[in-house]
Amino acid sequence: MTDAHDTAADSSLRTTGGAPPDDGGSSAAQAPIPLLEPREGIPPVVADESALAEVVAAFAAGRGPVAVDAERASGYRYGQRAYLVQLRREGAGTALIDPVACPDLSALGEALSGVEWVLHAATQDLPCLREIGMVPTRLFDTELAGRLAGFPRVGLGAMVENVLGFLLEKGHSAVDWSTRPLPEPWLRYAALDVELLVDLRDALEKELDRQGKLDWAWQEFDAIASAPPPEPRKDPWRRTSGMHKVRRRRQMAVVRELWQTRDRIARRRDVSPGKVLPDAAIVEAALAMPANPHALAALNGFGQRVGRRQLEQWQAAVDRAKALSEDRLPQPGQQVTGPPPPRAWADKDPAAAARLSAARAGVTELAEALNMPAENLITPDTVRRVCWEPPSPPTPESVAAALTAHGARAWQVEQVTPVLVTALSAESARGA
C-alpha cells in the first residue's frame, strides 16, 4: 500500500470542509496526491451469476452509503445502456459488474433498497441503471452538491482534487466501454471512480451544512430519486444538429425520413446513429433535395465511403419525402405547451417581457448572494411560466402556490418567492 493508499484509508483524508474558493473555508495546502491504484487492487469483473450472487451478499452485508457509477458507450453504440457498473461500500470493497453478461441486477438493487446511493451527476446514470433493475430509494448526488455549495468546477476529477486533495486520472471517460475484454487500465480507471466517492459525499455534506444548505440538498436529492422515468421525446428528429437551417416543410420531411431510416439502421447494427450518417449530411441532403443517387453522392457525408446500395437507401428516403402529400408534411414547429420563446415576448406581450427581465435580474442577484448557479436556485422554465401567466394579485401566497405547481421544491419556493413578488408587483403597478 502506497502513501496515497494510506492517506485514502485514513478517515480524515484531506477533507477540510471542502469550501468553495472565496467562501471563507480552507482547502488543502499541499499539491494533490495522484491516485494510481484502488486500495485493494483492481477487482475481477463479475460476469456470471455465481459471482454476482457473491457480490449481492457482500454489499447487502456492507455498511453505510454505497458509491455507484456506470459506464456507457456514448458515441459508439445505439442507446445509452450500461456496459460496466461500479460499486463500493464499506465492508464490501469495490465491485465491477459486466451488465452485458449479467443483464439483470434487480437482486443487487433490492439488496441495496433503503441504502443511500452516492452518484456523481445522478441523472446521467439513473436511466441506464433502471434498465438493469437498479433503482435507488435514497441518493446523494456529489455533482449537484458541488453546484449548491458554489464550486466553480463540479466534474468528478475537479471535485476529488479540490475537496479531498487527490488527483484522478480521467483519460478513459470517452472510450468504447462495449469493448470486450475491457483493458486493465480502463478497469483501474473505473474502480478509482468510486474509490473516494463516499469520502467526497461526507466532505460535501459537512460543507453544505456549514453553509446552511444541507436541507436544500436533501430536497433536491429526494426529488431526483422520486422522479418518474422521462417521457419519450416527441419528434426526436427535430433535434437534428443544424435543423435551424431547414425552413421548408418538404425539406423538413426529408430530415424526418433520413433520421428515421438512420435510426432503424443504427438500432439494428447497435451503433451510434452518428456513425451511420452524420447530422450534417442529413441537413445537407434536405437542403439540396438531390434528384438521384449520383447527385446525393456529391454532397458532404455521402462521398466515397458510402456504397452504391447505401446511397440508394438514402435516396429512397429522400424520394419518400418528396412524394408525400401536403397534408402529411411536418409542421414548421413543434406543438409546445407553456409560454413562447422569450425572444418573442417583446412583440407578443411587452408587459410579460418586462416582468421576465425583472425576475431574471432578481434571481441572478439572489443566486450570486447564495453562491450557486441561478438554474439550480430555480429553473429558467419555471420563471418563464410564472412571468407569462402571473397570479393575480401577485401575493407571497399566490406566487408560492404557482412555484409549487410548477414543481419547485420547498426551499426554492422560500428563497425565490420574495424576488418574484417584487418583480411581478412592480410590473403590475406600472400596468395599473
Coordinates of C-alpha atoms in Angstrom, one line a residue:
M1 CA 0.0 0.0 0.0
T2 CA 1.5 3.4 -1.0
D3 CA 1.4 6.6 0.9
A4 CA -1.6 7.7 -1.2
H5 CA -3.4 4.5 -0.2
D6 CA -2.5 5.1 3.5
T7 CA -4.0 8.6 3.2
A8 CA -7.1 7.3 1.5
A9 CA -7.6 4.7 4.2
D10 CA -7.3 7.4 6.8
S11 CA -10.9 8.5 7.5
S12 CA -9.7 12.1 8.0
L13 CA -8.3 12.2 4.4
R14 CA -7.6 15.8 3.5
T15 CA -11.2 17.0 3.9
T16 CA -11.1 20.4 5.5
G17 CA -14.7 21.3 4.9
G18 CA -14.3 21.4 1.1
A19 CA -15.2 25.1 1.0
P20 CA -15.5 26.7 -2.4
P21 CA -13.0 29.4 -3.2
D22 CA -13.5 32.8 -1.6
D23 CA -16.2 31.4 0.7
G24 CA -14.5 31.5 4.0
G25 CA -13.4 27.9 4.0
S26 CA -10.0 26.4 3.9
S27 CA -8.5 24.0 1.4
A28 CA -5.7 21.6 1.3
A29 CA -2.4 23.4 1.0
Q30 CA -0.1 20.7 -0.5
A31 CA -0.1 19.5 -4.1
P32 CA -2.8 16.9 -4.9
I33 CA -1.7 13.3 -4.5
P34 CA -2.1 11.1 -7.7
L35 CA -4.4 8.2 -7.0
L36 CA -2.9 5.5 -9.1
E37 CA -4.4 2.2 -7.8
P38 CA -7.5 1.1 -6.0
R39 CA -6.6 0.4 -2.3
E40 CA -7.5 -3.3 -2.7
G41 CA -6.3 -3.6 -6.3
I42 CA -8.5 -4.0 -9.4
P43 CA -11.3 -6.5 -8.6
P44 CA -12.1 -9.2 -11.2
V45 CA -15.1 -8.3 -13.4
V46 CA -18.3 -10.0 -12.3
A47 CA -19.6 -11.8 -15.4
D48 CA -21.6 -14.8 -14.2
E49 CA -24.5 -15.5 -11.9
S50 CA -22.5 -17.2 -9.1
A51 CA -20.0 -14.2 -8.9
L52 CA -22.9 -11.8 -8.9
A53 CA -24.6 -13.7 -6.1
E54 CA -21.4 -13.2 -4.0
V55 CA -21.4 -9.5 -4.7
V56 CA -25.1 -9.2 -3.8
A57 CA -24.4 -10.9 -0.4
A58 CA -21.3 -8.8 0.3
F59 CA -23.0 -5.5 -0.5
A60 CA -26.1 -6.4 1.4
A61 CA -23.9 -7.0 4.5
G62 CA -21.9 -3.8 3.9
R63 CA -22.1 -0.7 6.0
G64 CA -23.1 2.9 5.2
P65 CA -23.7 4.5 1.8
V66 CA -22.8 2.7 -1.4
A67 CA -20.9 4.5 -4.2
V68 CA -22.4 3.7 -7.6
D69 CA -21.2 4.6 -11.1
A70 CA -21.9 3.3 -14.6
E71 CA -20.0 3.5 -17.9
R72 CA -21.8 3.8 -21.2
A73 CA -20.6 3.7 -24.8
S74 CA -22.0 7.0 -26.0
G75 CA -20.9 7.8 -29.5
Y76 CA -20.1 4.1 -30.2
R77 CA -23.3 2.1 -29.5
Y78 CA -27.0 2.7 -30.1
G79 CA -28.8 4.0 -27.0
Q80 CA -27.4 4.7 -23.5
R81 CA -27.2 1.2 -21.9
A82 CA -24.6 0.5 -19.2
Y83 CA -21.6 -1.6 -20.2
L84 CA -19.9 -1.6 -16.7
V85 CA -21.3 -0.9 -13.3
Q86 CA -19.0 0.0 -10.4
L87 CA -19.9 -0.1 -6.7
R88 CA -18.1 0.4 -3.5
R89 CA -19.3 0.1 0.1
E90 CA -17.6 -0.1 3.4
G91 CA -17.3 -3.8 4.4
A92 CA -17.8 -5.0 0.8
G93 CA -15.0 -3.3 -1.1
T94 CA -15.3 -2.5 -4.8
A95 CA -17.2 -4.5 -7.4
L96 CA -17.0 -4.2 -11.2
I97 CA -20.0 -5.8 -12.9
D98 CA -20.5 -6.6 -16.6
P99 CA -24.2 -5.9 -17.3
V100 CA -23.8 -7.5 -20.7
A101 CA -23.0 -10.8 -19.1
C102 CA -25.3 -10.1 -16.2
P103 CA -28.2 -8.1 -17.6
D104 CA -30.5 -8.4 -14.6
L105 CA -29.1 -6.7 -11.5
S106 CA -32.5 -6.4 -9.8
A107 CA -31.3 -8.7 -6.9
L108 CA -28.5 -6.2 -6.3
G109 CA -30.9 -3.3 -6.5
E110 CA -33.2 -5.0 -4.0
A111 CA -30.3 -5.8 -1.6
L112 CA -29.4 -2.1 -1.6
S113 CA -33.0 -0.8 -1.2
G114 CA -33.2 1.7 1.5
V115 CA -29.4 2.3 1.4
E116 CA -28.2 5.7 0.4
W117 CA -26.6 5.6 -3.1
V118 CA -23.9 8.1 -3.8
L119 CA -23.6 9.1 -7.5
H120 CA -21.9 11.8 -9.4
A121 CA -24.4 13.5 -11.9
A122 CA -27.1 11.0 -10.9
T123 CA -29.5 11.9 -13.7
Q124 CA -27.0 10.7 -16.3
D125 CA -26.6 7.2 -14.8
L126 CA -30.1 6.5 -13.4
P127 CA -31.8 5.7 -16.8
C128 CA -29.2 3.0 -17.7
L129 CA -29.2 1.7 -14.1
R130 CA -33.0 1.5 -14.2
E131 CA -32.9 -0.6 -17.3
I132 CA -30.9 -3.3 -15.4
G133 CA -33.0 -3.3 -12.3
M134 CA -31.1 -0.8 -10.1
V135 CA -33.3 2.0 -8.7
P136 CA -32.3 3.9 -5.6
T137 CA -34.8 4.9 -3.0
R138 CA -32.4 7.5 -1.5
L139 CA -29.4 9.1 -3.1
F140 CA -26.7 11.8 -2.7
D141 CA -25.5 13.5 -5.9
T142 CA -22.0 14.8 -5.4
E143 CA -22.1 16.9 -8.6
L144 CA -25.3 18.6 -7.6
A145 CA -24.0 19.0 -4.1
G146 CA -21.0 20.8 -5.5
R147 CA -23.2 23.2 -7.5
L148 CA -25.3 24.0 -4.5
A149 CA -22.2 24.6 -2.4
G150 CA -20.8 27.0 -5.0
F151 CA -17.9 25.1 -6.5
P152 CA -17.0 26.6 -9.9
R153 CA -15.9 23.2 -11.3
V154 CA -18.0 20.2 -10.4
G155 CA -16.6 17.4 -12.6
L156 CA -15.7 14.4 -10.5
G157 CA -11.9 14.8 -11.1
A158 CA -12.1 18.5 -10.1
M159 CA -14.2 17.8 -7.0
V160 CA -11.9 15.0 -5.8
E161 CA -8.9 17.2 -6.3
N162 CA -10.3 20.4 -4.7
V163 CA -12.2 18.8 -1.8
L164 CA -10.1 15.7 -1.0
G165 CA -6.7 16.6 -2.4
F166 CA -6.3 13.6 -4.7
L167 CA -5.7 13.6 -8.5
L168 CA -7.9 11.2 -10.5
E169 CA -6.8 10.2 -14.0
K170 CA -9.7 10.9 -16.3
G171 CA -8.3 9.8 -19.6
H172 CA -10.7 6.9 -20.3
S173 CA -14.0 8.7 -19.8
A174 CA -14.9 8.7 -23.5
V175 CA -13.7 5.3 -24.6
D176 CA -15.8 2.5 -26.1
W177 CA -17.0 0.7 -22.9
S178 CA -18.7 -2.0 -25.0
T179 CA -15.2 -3.4 -25.8
R180 CA -14.6 -6.9 -24.5
P181 CA -12.5 -7.8 -22.8
L182 CA -12.1 -4.4 -21.1
P183 CA -8.4 -3.4 -20.9
E184 CA -6.9 -3.3 -17.4
P185 CA -6.2 0.5 -17.5
W186 CA -9.9 1.1 -18.1
L187 CA -10.9 -1.2 -15.3
R188 CA -8.4 0.6 -13.0
Y189 CA -10.0 4.0 -14.0
A190 CA -13.5 2.6 -13.4
A191 CA -12.6 1.3 -9.9
L192 CA -11.0 4.6 -9.0
D193 CA -14.1 6.5 -10.0
V194 CA -15.9 5.0 -6.9
E195 CA -12.8 4.8 -4.7
L196 CA -13.4 8.1 -2.9
L197 CA -17.0 8.9 -3.8
V198 CA -18.3 8.3 -0.3
D199 CA -15.5 10.3 1.2
L200 CA -16.4 13.1 -1.2
R201 CA -20.0 12.8 -0.2
D202 CA -19.1 13.1 3.5
A203 CA -17.0 16.2 2.9
L204 CA -19.7 17.9 0.8
E205 CA -22.3 17.1 3.5
K206 CA -20.2 19.0 6.0
E207 CA -19.7 21.9 3.6
L208 CA -23.4 22.1 2.8
D209 CA -24.3 22.0 6.5
R210 CA -21.7 24.8 7.1
Q211 CA -23.4 27.0 4.5
G212 CA -26.9 26.2 5.8
K213 CA -27.8 24.4 2.6
L214 CA -27.9 20.8 3.6
D215 CA -31.7 20.6 3.9
W216 CA -31.9 22.2 0.4
A217 CA -29.7 19.5 -1.0
W218 CA -31.7 16.7 0.5
Q219 CA -34.8 18.1 -1.0
E220 CA -33.1 18.1 -4.4
F221 CA -31.8 14.5 -4.0
D222 CA -35.2 13.3 -2.9
A223 CA -36.8 14.9 -6.0
I224 CA -34.3 13.1 -8.2
A225 CA -34.9 9.7 -6.5
S226 CA -38.7 10.0 -6.7
A227 CA -38.9 11.4 -10.3
P228 CA -40.6 9.0 -12.7
P229 CA -38.8 8.0 -15.9
P230 CA -38.9 10.7 -18.5
E231 CA -41.5 10.5 -21.3
P232 CA -40.1 9.6 -24.7
R233 CA -39.3 12.7 -26.6
K234 CA -41.8 13.7 -29.3
D235 CA -40.4 14.1 -32.8
P236 CA -36.8 13.5 -31.8
W237 CA -35.7 14.1 -35.4
R238 CA -36.4 17.8 -34.8
R239 CA -33.3 17.9 -32.6
T240 CA -31.0 17.1 -35.6
S241 CA -28.0 19.4 -35.3
G242 CA -28.3 22.2 -37.9
M243 CA -32.1 21.9 -38.1
H244 CA -32.4 25.7 -37.8
K245 CA -31.2 25.9 -41.5
V246 CA -34.2 23.8 -42.7
R247 CA -37.1 26.2 -43.4
R248 CA -39.4 24.5 -45.9
R249 CA -41.8 21.7 -44.8
R250 CA -40.8 19.4 -47.7
Q251 CA -37.2 19.8 -46.6
M252 CA -38.2 19.0 -43.0
A253 CA -39.9 15.8 -44.3
V254 CA -36.5 14.8 -45.9
V255 CA -34.8 15.3 -42.5
R256 CA -37.5 13.2 -40.8
E257 CA -37.2 10.3 -43.4
L258 CA -33.5 10.3 -43.3
W259 CA -33.4 10.5 -39.5
Q260 CA -35.9 7.6 -39.1
T261 CA -34.0 5.5 -41.7
R262 CA -30.7 6.1 -39.9
D263 CA -32.3 5.3 -36.6
R264 CA -33.6 1.9 -37.8
I265 CA -30.2 1.0 -39.2
A266 CA -28.3 2.2 -36.1
R267 CA -30.7 0.2 -33.8
R268 CA -30.2 -2.9 -36.0
R269 CA -26.4 -2.6 -36.0
D270 CA -26.2 -1.4 -32.4
V271 CA -24.0 1.5 -33.4
S272 CA -24.3 5.2 -32.6
P273 CA -26.6 6.9 -35.2
G274 CA -23.8 9.5 -35.9
K275 CA -21.6 6.7 -37.1
V276 CA -24.2 5.6 -39.7
L277 CA -24.8 9.1 -41.1
P278 CA -23.8 12.5 -39.6
D279 CA -26.4 15.1 -38.8
A280 CA -24.7 17.5 -41.1
A281 CA -25.2 15.1 -44.0
I282 CA -28.9 14.8 -43.2
V283 CA -29.3 18.6 -43.2
E284 CA -27.3 19.0 -46.4
A285 CA -29.4 16.4 -48.2
A286 CA -32.6 18.2 -47.0
L287 CA -31.4 21.5 -48.3
A288 CA -30.2 20.1 -51.7
M289 CA -33.1 17.7 -52.4
P290 CA -31.0 15.5 -54.7
A291 CA -32.8 14.0 -57.7
N292 CA -30.8 10.7 -57.8
P293 CA -28.0 8.8 -56.0
H294 CA -25.4 10.4 -58.2
A295 CA -26.4 13.9 -57.1
L296 CA -26.6 12.6 -53.5
A297 CA -23.1 11.2 -53.7
A298 CA -21.8 14.7 -54.5
L299 CA -22.9 16.0 -51.1
N300 CA -20.8 16.1 -48.0
G301 CA -21.3 12.9 -45.9
F302 CA -22.3 10.8 -48.9
G303 CA -18.9 10.5 -50.6
Q304 CA -16.6 7.7 -51.4
R305 CA -17.1 5.7 -48.2
V306 CA -20.8 5.3 -48.9
G307 CA -21.5 2.3 -51.2
R308 CA -24.0 2.2 -54.0
R309 CA -26.6 0.2 -52.0
Q310 CA -26.4 2.7 -49.1
L311 CA -26.7 5.6 -51.5
E312 CA -29.9 4.1 -52.9
Q313 CA -31.2 3.5 -49.4
W314 CA -30.7 7.2 -48.5
Q315 CA -32.0 8.4 -51.8
A316 CA -35.2 6.3 -51.3
A317 CA -35.7 8.1 -48.0
V318 CA -35.4 11.5 -49.9
D319 CA -37.8 10.3 -52.6
R320 CA -40.4 9.2 -50.0
A321 CA -40.3 12.7 -48.5
K322 CA -40.7 14.2 -52.0
A323 CA -43.7 12.0 -52.7
L324 CA -45.7 13.0 -49.5
S325 CA -48.9 14.9 -50.0
E326 CA -49.0 18.4 -48.5
D327 CA -51.2 17.3 -45.6
R328 CA -48.6 14.7 -44.5
L329 CA -45.7 17.1 -44.3
P330 CA -44.4 18.1 -40.9
Q331 CA -45.5 21.4 -39.4
P332 CA -42.8 24.1 -39.1
G333 CA -42.6 23.9 -35.3
Q334 CA -43.4 21.5 -32.5
Q335 CA -46.6 22.0 -30.6
V336 CA -45.4 23.1 -27.2
T337 CA -47.2 23.9 -24.0
G338 CA -46.4 26.9 -22.0
P339 CA -45.0 30.3 -22.9
P340 CA -43.5 31.2 -26.3
P341 CA -39.7 31.6 -26.6
P342 CA -38.5 34.7 -24.6
R343 CA -37.3 36.4 -27.8
A344 CA -40.9 36.7 -28.9
W345 CA -42.2 38.2 -25.7
A346 CA -41.5 41.8 -26.5
D347 CA -43.8 41.6 -29.6
K348 CA -46.4 39.4 -28.1
D349 CA -46.7 40.8 -24.6
P350 CA -44.4 43.7 -23.7
A351 CA -45.6 43.7 -20.1
A352 CA -44.7 40.0 -19.7
A353 CA -41.3 40.7 -21.2
A354 CA -40.7 43.4 -18.6
R355 CA -41.8 41.0 -15.9
L356 CA -39.4 38.4 -17.1
S357 CA -36.5 40.8 -17.3
A358 CA -37.1 42.0 -13.7
A359 CA -37.5 38.4 -12.5
R360 CA -34.3 37.2 -14.2
A361 CA -32.3 40.1 -12.7
G362 CA -33.7 39.4 -9.2
V363 CA -33.0 35.6 -9.5
T364 CA -29.4 36.2 -10.7
E365 CA -28.7 38.6 -7.9
L366 CA -30.1 36.2 -5.3
A367 CA -28.1 33.2 -6.8
E368 CA -24.9 35.2 -6.6
A369 CA -25.6 36.1 -3.0
L370 CA -26.3 32.4 -2.2
N371 CA -23.2 31.3 -4.2
M372 CA -24.9 28.9 -6.6
P373 CA -25.9 28.8 -10.3
A374 CA -29.1 30.6 -11.0
E375 CA -30.5 27.4 -12.7
N376 CA -30.1 25.5 -9.5
L377 CA -31.8 28.1 -7.5
I378 CA -34.9 27.9 -9.8
T379 CA -35.2 26.5 -13.3
P380 CA -35.5 29.2 -16.0
D381 CA -38.6 27.4 -17.4
T382 CA -40.4 27.9 -14.0
V383 CA -39.5 31.6 -14.0
R384 CA -40.8 32.0 -17.6
R385 CA -44.1 30.2 -16.8
V386 CA -44.8 32.3 -13.7
C387 CA -43.9 35.5 -15.6
W388 CA -46.0 34.7 -18.6
E389 CA -49.1 33.9 -16.6
P390 CA -48.6 35.5 -13.2
P391 CA -51.0 35.0 -10.4
S392 CA -53.3 38.0 -9.8
P393 CA -52.6 39.7 -7.5
P394 CA -49.0 38.5 -7.0
T395 CA -49.0 38.0 -3.3
P396 CA -46.5 35.9 -1.5
E397 CA -49.1 33.1 -1.1
S398 CA -50.2 33.1 -4.7
V399 CA -46.6 33.2 -6.1
A400 CA -45.6 30.4 -3.7
A401 CA -48.5 28.4 -4.9
A402 CA -47.6 29.0 -8.6
L403 CA -44.0 27.9 -8.0
T404 CA -45.1 24.8 -6.2
A405 CA -47.5 23.9 -9.0
H406 CA -44.6 24.1 -11.4
G407 CA -42.5 21.7 -9.4
A408 CA -40.3 24.0 -7.3
R409 CA -39.0 22.4 -4.1
A410 CA -40.0 24.0 -0.7
W411 CA -36.6 25.6 -0.3
Q412 CA -36.7 27.1 -3.7
V413 CA -40.2 28.5 -3.0
E414 CA -39.0 30.0 0.2
Q415 CA -36.0 31.7 -1.4
V416 CA -37.4 32.8 -4.7
T417 CA -41.0 33.9 -3.8
P418 CA -39.9 37.3 -2.4
V419 CA -37.9 38.0 -5.6
L420 CA -40.7 37.2 -7.9
V421 CA -43.3 39.0 -5.8
T422 CA -41.2 42.1 -6.1
A423 CA -40.7 41.7 -9.9
L424 CA -44.3 40.9 -10.6
S425 CA -45.7 43.6 -8.3
A426 CA -43.5 46.3 -9.9
E427 CA -44.7 45.4 -13.4
S428 CA -48.3 45.1 -12.1
A429 CA -48.1 48.6 -10.6
R430 CA -46.8 50.0 -13.9
G431 CA -49.6 48.3 -15.8
A432 CA -52.1 49.9 -13.5

